[in-house]
Coordinates of C-alpha atoms in Angstrom, one line a residue:
Chain H
E1 CA 7.1 -66.8 28.5
A2 CA 5.5 -67.5 25.1
G3 CA 5.7 -64.7 22.6
V4 CA 3.0 -63.2 20.4
A5 CA 1.5 -65.8 18.1
Q6 CA 0.1 -65.1 14.6
S7 CA -1.4 -67.2 11.9
P8 CA -1.2 -67.8 9.1
R9 CA 2.4 -66.9 8.2
Y10 CA 1.6 -66.6 4.5
K11 CA -1.5 -66.0 2.5
I12 CA -2.1 -65.5 -1.2
I13 CA -5.5 -64.4 -2.4
E14 CA -7.1 -62.8 -5.5
K15 CA -8.3 -59.2 -5.3
R16 CA -11.9 -58.8 -4.1
Q17 CA -11.6 -61.9 -1.9
S18 CA -11.7 -61.7 1.9
V19 CA -9.0 -62.8 4.3
A20 CA -8.6 -62.9 8.1
F21 CA -5.5 -62.9 10.3
W22 CA -5.4 -64.1 13.9
C23 CA -3.2 -62.9 16.8
N24 CA -2.7 -64.2 20.3
P25 CA -0.8 -61.7 22.5
I26 CA 1.5 -62.5 25.4
S27 CA -0.5 -63.6 28.4
G28 CA -1.6 -60.7 30.6
H29 CA -0.9 -58.0 28.1
A30 CA -3.8 -55.6 28.0
T31 CA -2.8 -53.7 24.9
L32 CA -2.8 -55.2 21.4
Y33 CA -1.7 -53.5 18.1
W34 CA -2.1 -54.3 14.5
Y35 CA 0.4 -52.9 12.1
Q36 CA 0.7 -52.9 8.3
Q37 CA 4.2 -53.0 6.8
I38 CA 4.4 -52.4 3.1
L39 CA 7.6 -53.5 1.4
G40 CA 10.4 -51.0 1.9
Q41 CA 8.6 -49.1 4.7
G42 CA 8.3 -49.1 8.4
P43 CA 5.2 -50.5 10.1
K44 CA 2.2 -48.3 10.3
L45 CA -0.3 -48.7 13.1
L46 CA -3.8 -49.8 11.9
I47 CA -5.6 -50.3 15.2
Q48 CA -4.8 -50.4 18.9
F49 CA -7.0 -52.2 21.5
Q50 CA -6.9 -51.7 25.3
N51 CA -8.5 -54.9 26.6
N52 CA -11.4 -55.3 24.2
G53 CA -12.0 -51.6 23.5
V54 CA -10.6 -49.7 20.5
V55 CA -8.2 -46.9 21.5
D56 CA -7.0 -45.8 18.1
D57 CA -8.2 -46.8 14.7
S58 CA -7.6 -43.6 12.9
Q59 CA -5.5 -45.2 10.1
L60 CA -7.7 -48.2 9.6
P61 CA -9.5 -48.2 6.2
K62 CA -12.8 -48.9 7.7
D63 CA -14.6 -49.5 4.4
R64 CA -12.7 -52.7 4.0
F65 CA -10.8 -53.5 7.2
S66 CA -12.3 -54.6 10.4
A67 CA -10.8 -55.9 13.7
E68 CA -12.1 -57.3 16.9
R69 CA -10.7 -58.4 20.2
L70 CA -13.3 -60.4 21.9
K71 CA -12.8 -61.1 25.7
G72 CA -9.7 -58.9 25.6
V73 CA -7.4 -61.7 24.5
D74 CA -7.1 -62.9 20.9
S75 CA -7.7 -60.6 18.0
T76 CA -8.8 -61.0 14.4
L77 CA -8.1 -58.6 11.6
K78 CA -10.2 -58.9 8.4
I79 CA -10.0 -57.5 5.0
Q80 CA -13.0 -57.6 2.7
P81 CA -12.7 -57.1 -0.2
A82 CA -8.9 -57.1 -0.7
K83 CA -7.2 -54.8 -3.1
L84 CA -3.8 -55.1 -4.7
E85 CA -2.4 -52.4 -2.5
D86 CA -3.2 -54.5 0.6
S87 CA -0.2 -56.7 -0.2
A88 CA 2.0 -56.3 2.9
V89 CA 3.1 -57.9 6.1
Y90 CA 0.6 -57.6 8.9
L91 CA 2.3 -57.5 12.3
C92 CA 0.6 -58.0 15.7
A93 CA 2.2 -56.6 18.9
S94 CA 1.2 -56.5 22.5
S95 CA 2.3 -54.6 25.6
R96 CA 1.5 -54.8 29.3
D97 CA -0.6 -51.6 29.0
S98 CA -0.8 -48.6 26.7
S99 CA 1.7 -46.6 28.7
F100 CA 4.4 -49.3 28.8
E101 CA 7.1 -48.4 26.5
Q102 CA 8.0 -51.8 25.1
Q103 CA 5.9 -53.6 22.5
F104 CA 6.5 -57.3 21.7
F105 CA 6.0 -58.3 18.1
G106 CA 4.7 -61.5 16.5
P107 CA 6.3 -63.0 13.4
G108 CA 3.8 -61.4 11.1
T109 CA 1.6 -62.6 8.2
R110 CA 2.8 -61.9 4.6
L111 CA -0.3 -61.2 2.4
T112 CA 0.0 -61.2 -1.3
V113 CA -3.0 -60.0 -3.3
L114 CA -3.0 -61.0 -7.0
Chain S
A1 CA 2.9 -34.8 14.3
Q2 CA 6.0 -36.8 15.2
T3 CA 8.2 -38.0 12.3
V4 CA 11.2 -40.3 12.2
T5 CA 13.7 -40.1 9.4
Q6 CA 16.2 -42.6 8.3
S7 CA 17.9 -41.2 5.3
Q8 CA 20.3 -44.1 4.5
P9 CA 18.4 -46.9 2.7
E10 CA 21.4 -49.3 2.8
M11 CA 24.7 -49.8 4.5
S12 CA 27.4 -52.4 4.5
V13 CA 30.0 -53.3 7.0
Q14 CA 32.9 -55.8 7.2
E15 CA 32.6 -58.5 9.8
A16 CA 34.2 -57.5 13.1
E17 CA 34.2 -53.8 12.1
T18 CA 32.0 -51.0 13.5
V19 CA 29.0 -49.4 11.8
T20 CA 26.8 -46.4 12.7
L21 CA 23.2 -46.1 11.6
S22 CA 21.6 -42.7 11.6
C23 CA 18.2 -41.5 12.6
T24 CA 16.6 -38.1 13.2
Y25 CA 13.2 -37.3 14.6
D26 CA 10.9 -34.4 15.0
T27 CA 8.7 -33.8 18.1
S28 CA 7.5 -31.0 20.3
E29 CA 7.3 -33.3 23.3
S30 CA 10.0 -33.3 26.0
D31 CA 9.4 -36.7 27.4
Y32 CA 9.5 -39.7 25.1
Y33 CA 11.3 -43.0 24.2
L34 CA 13.4 -43.8 21.3
F35 CA 14.0 -47.3 20.0
W36 CA 16.1 -49.3 17.5
Y37 CA 14.4 -52.5 16.3
K38 CA 16.0 -55.2 14.2
Q39 CA 13.9 -57.1 11.6
P40 CA 15.7 -60.1 10.1
P41 CA 14.2 -62.0 7.1
S42 CA 12.0 -64.0 9.5
R43 CA 10.1 -60.6 9.8
Q44 CA 10.0 -60.7 13.6
M45 CA 10.7 -57.3 15.1
I46 CA 13.3 -57.5 17.8
L47 CA 14.0 -54.7 20.2
V48 CA 17.7 -53.9 20.1
I49 CA 18.0 -50.9 22.4
R50 CA 15.9 -48.1 23.9
Q51 CA 16.6 -44.7 25.3
E52 CA 14.5 -42.6 27.6
A53 CA 14.7 -38.9 26.6
Y54 CA 15.1 -37.7 30.2
K55 CA 18.3 -39.7 30.6
Q56 CA 21.4 -38.0 29.5
Q57 CA 23.5 -41.1 29.5
N58 CA 23.5 -43.0 26.2
A59 CA 22.1 -46.5 26.4
T60 CA 24.3 -49.5 25.8
E61 CA 23.4 -53.2 25.3
N62 CA 26.5 -55.4 24.8
R63 CA 27.8 -54.5 21.2
F64 CA 25.1 -52.0 20.6
S65 CA 25.2 -48.4 21.8
V66 CA 23.4 -45.2 20.9
N67 CA 24.5 -41.6 20.5
F68 CA 21.5 -39.6 21.7
Q69 CA 21.6 -35.9 20.9
K70 CA 18.3 -34.4 22.3
A71 CA 18.9 -30.9 21.1
A72 CA 19.7 -32.0 17.6
K73 CA 17.0 -34.6 17.7
S74 CA 19.4 -37.3 16.6
F75 CA 19.6 -40.9 17.6
S76 CA 22.2 -43.1 16.0
L77 CA 23.0 -46.7 16.6
K78 CA 26.5 -48.0 16.7
I79 CA 27.2 -51.7 16.2
S80 CA 30.6 -52.8 17.3
D81 CA 32.4 -56.0 16.3
S82 CA 29.7 -56.6 13.6
Q83 CA 28.7 -60.2 13.1
L84 CA 27.0 -62.0 10.2
G85 CA 23.9 -62.4 12.3
D86 CA 23.6 -58.6 12.5
A87 CA 22.5 -58.5 8.9
A88 CA 18.9 -57.3 8.9
M89 CA 16.7 -54.2 8.5
Y90 CA 17.0 -51.8 11.3
F91 CA 14.2 -49.4 12.3
C92 CA 14.4 -46.3 14.4
A93 CA 11.1 -45.6 16.3
Y94 CA 9.7 -42.9 18.6
K95 CA 7.0 -43.0 21.3
R96 CA 6.0 -40.3 23.6
T97 CA 5.4 -41.2 27.2
G98 CA 1.9 -41.7 28.6
A99 CA -1.1 -43.8 27.8
N100 CA -2.3 -44.5 24.3
S101 CA 0.7 -43.0 22.5
K102 CA 1.6 -44.3 19.1
L103 CA 4.9 -46.0 18.1
T104 CA 6.1 -44.2 15.0
F105 CA 8.7 -45.9 12.8
G106 CA 11.2 -44.7 10.3
K107 CA 11.5 -46.3 6.8
G108 CA 14.3 -48.5 7.9
I109 CA 17.8 -49.3 6.7
T110 CA 19.1 -52.6 5.3
L111 CA 22.4 -53.6 6.9
S112 CA 24.5 -56.2 5.2
V113 CA 27.6 -57.7 6.8
R114 CA 30.5 -58.9 4.5
P115 CA 32.4 -61.9 5.7

């Protein structure tokens, strides 16, 4: 079974630029999560999708972050414009459904904003 | 709100020895899951072990075992016969049962293994 795929693995941008991250969950997984992990901290949930609908985006900075999951499969997370404090690892995870206890994580994207 | 606390930022263990990583949590729920995740330098979060709160028996996965104290809201991870490959960040996490519940992580602990 293929795992959660993410790209790119690394990204360096200047502040005020835009950036997008892509995630392909495990086949058949209905629930997809995006986390932000700042250095030295645990991951923080940004947004949760159930199929192509948003379940929880309470911690997503909506003035600059957006995410979509078209057709309930792949997902894209965008930051526009980026700030220095957005430097972090962005992790994507998926699970069979929202009540299933185990989430499977991708390798993450390390973003550096200069 | 649920919180997960890992108060030790770093620990070190000699290869082949045993080490225990501590975690406490706060919740008003009675039914939930607790997890330990490993994050090596490759950044991929790997599930090490999970515990269902309704089970009194402590979970065990090969060299990894937990000490789950529900009343004390404590969930420690014991790694026996430590190996060099165990060196990583370890995160304790909590998730209540039911749909749309959030996975809440602690700050993590960096474990180093001395050869």
